[in-house]
PDB file of C-alpha atoms in Angstrom:
ATOM      1  CA  UNK A   1      11.914  84.597 -35.695  1.00  0.00           C
ATOM      2  CA  UNK A   2      10.395  87.362 -34.876  1.00  0.00           C
ATOM      3  CA  UNK A   3       7.181  86.524 -36.714  1.00  0.00           C
ATOM      4  CA  UNK A   4       7.238  83.184 -35.244  1.00  0.00           C
ATOM      5  CA  UNK A   5       7.751  84.486 -31.325  1.00  0.00           C
ATOM      6  CA  UNK A   6       6.682  88.404 -31.091  1.00  0.00           C
ATOM      7  CA  UNK A   7       4.213  88.915 -28.955  1.00  0.00           C
ATOM      8  CA  UNK A   8       0.550  90.824 -30.338  1.00  0.00           C
ATOM      9  CA  UNK A   9      -0.956  92.867 -27.296  1.00  0.00           C
ATOM     10  CA  UNK A  10      -3.577  93.623 -30.210  1.00  0.00           C
ATOM     11  CA  UNK A  11      -7.260  93.590 -29.727  1.00  0.00           C
ATOM     12  CA  UNK A  12      -9.034  93.672 -32.722  1.00  0.00           C
ATOM     13  CA  UNK A  13     -12.681  94.389 -31.325  1.00  0.00           C
ATOM     14  CA  UNK A  14     -11.388  96.324 -28.993  1.00  0.00           C
ATOM     15  CA  UNK A  15      -9.432  98.267 -30.775  1.00  0.00           C
ATOM     16  CA  UNK A  16     -10.789  98.894 -34.132  1.00  0.00           C
ATOM     17  CA  UNK A  17     -12.951 101.740 -34.307  1.00  0.00           C
ATOM     18  CA  UNK A  18     -16.252 102.596 -34.988  1.00  0.00           C
ATOM     19  CA  UNK A  19     -16.666 101.975 -39.131  1.00  0.00           C
ATOM     20  CA  UNK A  20     -20.129 103.000 -39.790  1.00  0.00           C
ATOM     21  CA  UNK A  21     -20.801 104.655 -42.677  1.00  0.00           C
ATOM     22  CA  UNK A  22     -16.595 103.939 -44.215  1.00  0.00           C
ATOM     23  CA  UNK A  23     -16.417 102.126 -46.872  1.00  0.00           C
ATOM     24  CA  UNK A  24     -13.516 100.206 -47.551  1.00  0.00           C
ATOM     25  CA  UNK A  25     -12.454  97.888 -50.015  1.00  0.00           C
ATOM     26  CA  UNK A  26     -10.938  94.095 -49.121  1.00  0.00           C
ATOM     27  CA  UNK A  27      -8.814  92.511 -52.269  1.00  0.00           C
ATOM     28  CA  UNK A  28      -8.718  88.025 -51.443  1.00  0.00           C
ATOM     29  CA  UNK A  29     -11.601  89.432 -48.951  1.00  0.00           C
ATOM     30  CA  UNK A  30     -13.826  85.352 -49.516  1.00  0.00           C
ATOM     31  CA  UNK A  31     -11.815  83.604 -47.426  1.00  0.00           C
ATOM     32  CA  UNK A  32      -8.546  82.946 -44.893  1.00  0.00           C
ATOM     33  CA  UNK A  33      -6.800  85.888 -43.459  1.00  0.00           C
ATOM     34  CA  UNK A  34      -8.605  88.860 -46.628  1.00  0.00           C
ATOM     35  CA  UNK A  35     -11.770  86.583 -44.773  1.00  0.00           C
ATOM     36  CA  UNK A  36     -11.736  87.830 -40.958  1.00  0.00           C
ATOM     37  CA  UNK A  37     -11.575  91.278 -42.610  1.00  0.00           C
ATOM     38  CA  UNK A  38     -13.714  91.860 -43.923  1.00  0.00           C
ATOM     39  CA  UNK A  39     -16.026  90.093 -41.174  1.00  0.00           C
ATOM     40  CA  UNK A  40     -13.732  92.765 -38.554  1.00  0.00           C
ATOM     41  CA  UNK A  41     -15.123  95.608 -40.570  1.00  0.00           C
ATOM     42  CA  UNK A  42     -18.686  94.353 -41.223  1.00  0.00           C
ATOM     43  CA  UNK A  43     -18.310  93.996 -37.417  1.00  0.00           C
ATOM     44  CA  UNK A  44     -17.698  97.792 -36.671  1.00  0.00           C
ATOM     45  CA  UNK A  45     -19.895  98.431 -39.189  1.00  0.00           C
ATOM     46  CA  UNK A  46     -18.170  99.438 -42.491  1.00  0.00           C
ATOM     47  CA  UNK A  47     -19.852  99.513 -45.729  1.00  0.00           C
ATOM     48  CA  UNK A  48     -17.609  95.937 -47.530  1.00  0.00           C
ATOM     49  CA  UNK A  49     -16.522  95.595 -50.971  1.00  0.00           C
ATOM     50  CA  UNK A  50     -15.623  91.525 -51.317  1.00  0.00           C
ATOM     51  CA  UNK A  51     -13.234  91.863 -53.081  1.00  0.00           C
ATOM     52  CA  UNK A  52     -13.063  88.147 -54.640  1.00  0.00           C
ATOM     53  CA  UNK A  53     -12.445  86.946 -58.047  1.00  0.00           C
ATOM     54  CA  UNK A  54     -13.921  83.552 -57.157  1.00  0.00           C
ATOM     55  CA  UNK A  55     -17.350  84.062 -57.096  1.00  0.00           C
ATOM     56  CA  UNK A  56     -19.437  81.315 -55.865  1.00  0.00           C
ATOM     57  CA  UNK A  57     -16.850  81.458 -53.020  1.00  0.00           C
ATOM     58  CA  UNK A  58     -17.597  84.654 -52.658  1.00  0.00           C
ATOM     59  CA  UNK A  59     -21.355  83.696 -51.851  1.00  0.00           C
ATOM     60  CA  UNK A  60     -20.198  81.056 -50.445  1.00  0.00           C
ATOM     61  CA  UNK A  61     -18.482  84.033 -47.684  1.00  0.00           C
ATOM     62  CA  UNK A  62     -20.934  86.140 -47.032  1.00  0.00           C
ATOM     63  CA  UNK A  63     -23.782  83.339 -46.944  1.00  0.00           C
ATOM     64  CA  UNK A  64     -20.492  82.617 -43.641  1.00  0.00           C
ATOM     65  CA  UNK A  65     -21.881  85.399 -42.761  1.00  0.00           C
ATOM     66  CA  UNK A  66     -24.504  86.080 -41.923  1.00  0.00           C
ATOM     67  CA  UNK A  67     -25.105  82.390 -40.511  1.00  0.00           C
ATOM     68  CA  UNK A  68     -22.407  83.259 -37.641  1.00  0.00           C
ATOM     69  CA  UNK A  69     -24.661  86.662 -37.271  1.00  0.00           C
ATOM     70  CA  UNK A  70     -22.104  88.674 -38.661  1.00  0.00           C
ATOM     71  CA  UNK A  71     -24.785  90.399 -40.246  1.00  0.00           C
ATOM     72  CA  UNK A  72     -27.419  91.514 -38.682  1.00  0.00           C
ATOM     73  CA  UNK A  73     -26.471  91.651 -35.641  1.00  0.00           C
ATOM     74  CA  UNK A  74     -23.595  95.226 -36.827  1.00  0.00           C
ATOM     75  CA  UNK A  75     -25.213  97.694 -39.315  1.00  0.00           C
ATOM     76  CA  UNK A  76     -22.709  97.111 -41.950  1.00  0.00           C
ATOM     77  CA  UNK A  77     -22.562  94.965 -45.351  1.00  0.00           C
ATOM     78  CA  UNK A  78     -20.551  93.170 -47.645  1.00  0.00           C
ATOM     79  CA  UNK A  79     -21.092  93.499 -51.561  1.00  0.00           C
ATOM     80  CA  UNK A  80     -19.140  91.262 -54.144  1.00  0.00           C
ATOM     81  CA  UNK A  81     -16.663  92.976 -55.994  1.00  0.00           C
ATOM     82  CA  UNK A  82     -15.372  90.563 -59.077  1.00  0.00           C
ATOM     83  CA  UNK A  83     -11.564  91.048 -58.151  1.00  0.00           C
ATOM     84  CA  UNK A  84      -9.096  88.833 -60.396  1.00  0.00           C
ATOM     85  CA  UNK A  85      -5.832  90.402 -59.084  1.00  0.00           C
ATOM     86  CA  UNK A  86      -3.439  86.516 -61.465  1.00  0.00           C
ATOM     87  CA  UNK A  87      -4.437  89.698 -64.593  1.00  0.00           C
ATOM     88  CA  UNK A  88      -2.644  92.471 -63.657  1.00  0.00           C
ATOM     89  CA  UNK A  89      -5.133  94.477 -66.533  1.00  0.00           C
ATOM     90  CA  UNK A  90      -8.429  93.099 -64.890  1.00  0.00           C
ATOM     91  CA  UNK A  91      -7.531  95.385 -61.943  1.00  0.00           C
ATOM     92  CA  UNK A  92      -8.601  98.148 -63.776  1.00  0.00           C
ATOM     93  CA  UNK A  93     -11.411  96.324 -64.871  1.00  0.00           C
ATOM     94  CA  UNK A  94     -12.870  96.216 -61.119  1.00  0.00           C
ATOM     95  CA  UNK A  95     -11.526  98.801 -60.306  1.00  0.00           C
ATOM     96  CA  UNK A  96     -13.834 100.994 -62.620  1.00  0.00           C
ATOM     97  CA  UNK A  97     -16.755  98.450 -61.087  1.00  0.00           C
ATOM     98  CA  UNK A  98     -16.044  99.764 -57.776  1.00  0.00           C
ATOM     99  CA  UNK A  99     -16.284 103.554 -58.914  1.00  0.00           C
ATOM    100  CA  UNK A 100     -18.944 102.989 -61.222  1.00  0.00           C
ATOM    101  CA  UNK A 101     -20.952 102.577 -57.423  1.00  0.00           C
ATOM    102  CA  UNK A 102     -19.066 104.847 -55.135  1.00  0.00           C
ATOM    103  CA  UNK A 103     -17.647 108.201 -54.479  1.00  0.00           C
ATOM    104  CA  UNK A 104     -14.982 107.277 -52.379  1.00  0.00           C
ATOM    105  CA  UNK A 105     -13.446 105.209 -50.693  1.00  0.00           C
ATOM    106  CA  UNK A 106     -12.115 105.402 -47.349  1.00  0.00           C
ATOM    107  CA  UNK A 107      -9.927 102.283 -46.757  1.00  0.00           C
ATOM    108  CA  UNK A 108      -8.388  99.759 -48.944  1.00  0.00           C
ATOM    109  CA  UNK A 109      -7.147  96.574 -47.114  1.00  0.00           C
ATOM    110  CA  UNK A 110      -4.982  94.662 -49.979  1.00  0.00           C
ATOM    111  CA  UNK A 111      -5.690  91.301 -48.422  1.00  0.00           C
ATOM    112  CA  UNK A 112      -4.060  88.474 -50.598  1.00  0.00           C
ATOM    113  CA  UNK A 113      -2.369  85.166 -49.482  1.00  0.00           C
ATOM    114  CA  UNK A 114      -0.851  84.098 -53.353  1.00  0.00           C
ATOM    115  CA  UNK A 115       2.704  85.104 -51.980  1.00  0.00           C
ATOM    116  CA  UNK A 116       3.239  80.418 -52.159  1.00  0.00           C
ATOM    117  CA  UNK A 117       0.996  80.229 -55.278  1.00  0.00           C
ATOM    118  CA  UNK A 118       1.734  77.579 -57.902  1.00  0.00           C
ATOM    119  CA  UNK A 119       3.338  79.284 -61.305  1.00  0.00           C
ATOM    120  CA  UNK A 120      -0.075  78.462 -63.239  1.00  0.00           C
ATOM    121  CA  UNK A 121      -1.889  80.631 -61.219  1.00  0.00           C
ATOM    122  CA  UNK A 122      -0.441  83.640 -62.650  1.00  0.00           C
ATOM    123  CA  UNK A 123      -3.143  82.696 -66.265  1.00  0.00           C
ATOM    124  CA  UNK A 124      -0.542  84.350 -68.119  1.00  0.00           C
ATOM    125  CA  UNK A 125       3.037  86.325 -68.354  1.00  0.00           C
ATOM    126  CA  UNK A 126       2.023  88.173 -71.213  1.00  0.00           C
ATOM    127  CA  UNK A 127      -0.873  90.066 -69.396  1.00  0.00           C
ATOM    128  CA  UNK A 128       1.582  92.261 -67.480  1.00  0.00           C
ATOM    129  CA  UNK A 129       1.617  95.670 -68.735  1.00  0.00           C
ATOM    130  CA  UNK A 130       5.842  94.916 -67.993  1.00  0.00           C
ATOM    131  CA  UNK A 131       8.269  94.869 -70.181  1.00  0.00           C
ATOM    132  CA  UNK A 132      11.363  93.102 -70.094  1.00  0.00           C
ATOM    133  CA  UNK A 133      11.220  88.998 -69.228  1.00  0.00           C
ATOM    134  CA  UNK A 134       8.614  88.064 -66.906  1.00  0.00           C
ATOM    135  CA  UNK A 135      10.989  86.152 -63.509  1.00  0.00           C
ATOM    136  CA  UNK A 136       8.894  83.511 -61.515  1.00  0.00           C
ATOM    137  CA  UNK A 137      10.342  82.334 -58.621  1.00  0.00           C
ATOM    138  CA  UNK A 138       9.457  79.956 -56.761  1.00  0.00           C
ATOM    139  CA  UNK A 139       8.674  78.846 -52.488  1.00  0.00           C
ATOM    140  CA  UNK A 140       9.790  81.566 -49.730  1.00  0.00           C
ATOM    141  CA  UNK A 141      11.856  83.459 -51.922  1.00  0.00           C
ATOM    142  CA  UNK A 142       9.389  84.840 -53.337  1.00  0.00           C
ATOM    143  CA  UNK A 143       7.141  85.584 -50.171  1.00  0.00           C
ATOM    144  CA  UNK A 144      10.127  86.848 -48.030  1.00  0.00           C
ATOM    145  CA  UNK A 145      10.561  88.779 -51.906  1.00  0.00           C
ATOM    146  CA  UNK A 146       6.706  90.530 -52.144  1.00  0.00           C
ATOM    147  CA  UNK A 147       6.852  91.387 -47.900  1.00  0.00           C
ATOM    148  CA  UNK A 148       9.728  93.629 -48.779  1.00  0.00           C
ATOM    149  CA  UNK A 149       8.295  94.741 -51.545  1.00  0.00           C
ATOM    150  CA  UNK A 150       4.885  95.659 -50.284  1.00  0.00           C
ATOM    151  CA  UNK A 151       7.337  97.441 -47.755  1.00  0.00           C
ATOM    152  CA  UNK A 152       8.556  99.253 -50.105  1.00  0.00           C
ATOM    153  CA  UNK A 153       5.721  99.951 -52.537  1.00  0.00           C
ATOM    154  CA  UNK A 154       3.486 101.505 -49.496  1.00  0.00           C
ATOM    155  CA  UNK A 155       6.830 103.491 -48.831  1.00  0.00           C
ATOM    156  CA  UNK A 156       6.991 104.825 -51.761  1.00  0.00           C
ATOM    157  CA  UNK A 157       3.325 105.406 -52.303  1.00  0.00           C
ATOM    158  CA  UNK A 158       3.323 107.687 -49.163  1.00  0.00           C
ATOM    159  CA  UNK A 159       6.110 109.898 -49.881  1.00  0.00           C
ATOM    160  CA  UNK A 160       3.694 110.790 -53.465  1.00  0.00           C
ATOM    161  CA  UNK A 161       0.642 111.537 -52.043  1.00  0.00           C
ATOM    162  CA  UNK A 162       2.988 113.720 -49.273  1.00  0.00           C
ATOM    163  CA  UNK A 163       4.487 115.309 -52.300  1.00  0.00           C
ATOM    164  CA  UNK A 164       0.970 115.564 -54.049  1.00  0.00           C
ATOM    165  CA  UNK A 165      -1.228 117.146 -50.328  1.00  0.00           C
ATOM    166  CA  UNK A 166      -3.196 113.863 -50.465  1.00  0.00           C
ATOM    167  CA  UNK A 167      -4.136 113.251 -46.541  1.00  0.00           C
ATOM    168  CA  UNK A 168      -4.117 109.420 -47.253  1.00  0.00           C
ATOM    169  CA  UNK A 169      -1.659 107.550 -44.569  1.00  0.00           C
ATOM    170  CA  UNK A 170       0.194 104.528 -46.289  1.00  0.00           C
ATOM    171  CA  UNK A 171       1.106 101.608 -44.479  1.00  0.00           C
ATOM    172  CA  UNK A 172       2.143  97.607 -45.074  1.00  0.00           C
ATOM    173  CA  UNK A 173       1.353  95.342 -41.537  1.00  0.00           C
ATOM    174  CA  UNK A 174       3.316  92.623 -41.053  1.00  0.00           C
ATOM    175  CA  UNK A 175       2.044  91.185 -37.110  1.00  0.00           C
ATOM    176  CA  UNK A 176       2.860  88.202 -37.450  1.00  0.00           C
ATOM    177  CA  UNK A 177       2.129  84.490 -39.222  1.00  0.00           C
ATOM    178  CA  UNK A 178      -0.715  83.022 -39.948  1.00  0.00           C
ATOM    179  CA  UNK A 179      -1.660  79.669 -40.036  1.00  0.00           C
ATOM    180  CA  UNK A 180      -3.852  79.930 -42.754  1.00  0.00           C
ATOM    181  CA  UNK A 181      -5.854  76.845 -45.335  1.00  0.00           C
ATOM    182  CA  UNK A 182      -2.733  78.173 -48.071  1.00  0.00           C
ATOM    183  CA  UNK A 183      -0.022  77.705 -45.793  1.00  0.00           C
ATOM    184  CA  UNK A 184      -0.562  75.079 -44.205  1.00  0.00           C
ATOM    185  CA  UNK A 185      -0.446  73.246 -48.447  1.00  0.00           C
ATOM    186  CA  UNK A 186       1.787  74.502 -48.568  1.00  0.00           C
ATOM    187  CA  UNK A 187       3.032  72.925 -45.913  1.00  0.00           C
ATOM    188  CA  UNK A 188       2.119  69.072 -46.443  1.00  0.00           C
ATOM    189  CA  UNK A 189       3.959  69.434 -50.009  1.00  0.00           C
ATOM    190  CA  UNK A 190       7.454  69.271 -47.595  1.00  0.00           C
ATOM    191  CA  UNK A 191       5.713  65.107 -47.242  1.00  0.00           C
ATOM    192  CA  UNK A 192       3.147  63.150 -45.208  1.00  0.00           C
ATOM    193  CA  UNK A 193       5.807  63.882 -41.854  1.00  0.00           C
ATOM    194  CA  UNK A 194       7.208  67.335 -42.030  1.00  0.00           C
ATOM    195  CA  UNK A 195       4.133  68.451 -43.729  1.00  0.00           C
ATOM    196  CA  UNK A 196       2.045  67.718 -40.813  1.00  0.00           C
ATOM    197  CA  UNK A 197       4.825  68.705 -37.678  1.00  0.00           C
ATOM    198  CA  UNK A 198       4.738  72.477 -39.371  1.00  0.00           C
ATOM    199  CA  UNK A 199       1.807  72.615 -39.205  1.00  0.00           C
ATOM    200  CA  UNK A 200       1.149  71.717 -35.987  1.00  0.00           C
ATOM    201  CA  UNK A 201       3.881  73.230 -34.616  1.00  0.00           C
ATOM    202  CA  UNK A 202       2.018  76.660 -36.800  1.00  0.00           C
ATOM    203  CA  UNK A 203      -1.361  76.470 -34.877  1.00  0.00           C
ATOM    204  CA  UNK A 204       0.641  76.115 -32.054  1.00  0.00           C
ATOM    205  CA  UNK A 205       3.098  79.109 -32.266  1.00  0.00           C
ATOM    206  CA  UNK A 206       1.070  81.486 -34.681  1.00  0.00           C
ATOM    207  CA  UNK A 207      -0.917  84.317 -34.041  1.00  0.00           C
ATOM    208  CA  UNK A 208      -4.900  83.581 -35.098  1.00  0.00           C
ATOM    209  CA  UNK A 209      -6.660  84.935 -38.353  1.00  0.00           C
ATOM    210  CA  UNK A 210      -8.172  87.602 -36.192  1.00  0.00           C
ATOM    211  CA  UNK A 211      -5.323  89.067 -35.017  1.00  0.00           C
ATOM    212  CA  UNK A 212      -3.667  88.573 -38.426  1.00  0.00           C
ATOM    213  CA  UNK A 213      -6.246  90.538 -40.340  1.00  0.00           C
TER     214      UNK A 213
END
């Protein structure tokens, strides 16, 4: 219930510091929360790499930033980076491409909205490098497990970084539910009446994408 009714006393426009000359990579940056994250970092002066698997969608998102005057009114910039996380092996290619362009990364903001993706989103399970059988879990159970995985991964990563004396902070943040387009599409699978009701309630009780970014 905290995801619905918790109070968020946080204003990213004023509380996020100046990020001029900082290099940021946002995955899933062409839409939804990822797009809002990209927008915020650009407004704060960062050089942002928009990780996205769809070139036309990334181009459209960058065009939207220009249309909103974000790129003209700030010192920040945005560059599309081809990054297809649906096939884990191609993630390595995207990382190598980034390292060829930049020698450092100040902020990595993973923001991918595929927790509730249909099974065919994952191009092929044999693309994964994990041994054994891959089990697909549908719906909100998968969503909950993905959030737990984020927490466990961030904690383990921080332990490894601390053990090696690496000055990097690893965090997993979930402020509150956000009425993204993907979530609203999922609600509509409940049927026209329940789906519409769920969408309306989400707009009433969930937080705006910018605060969820």
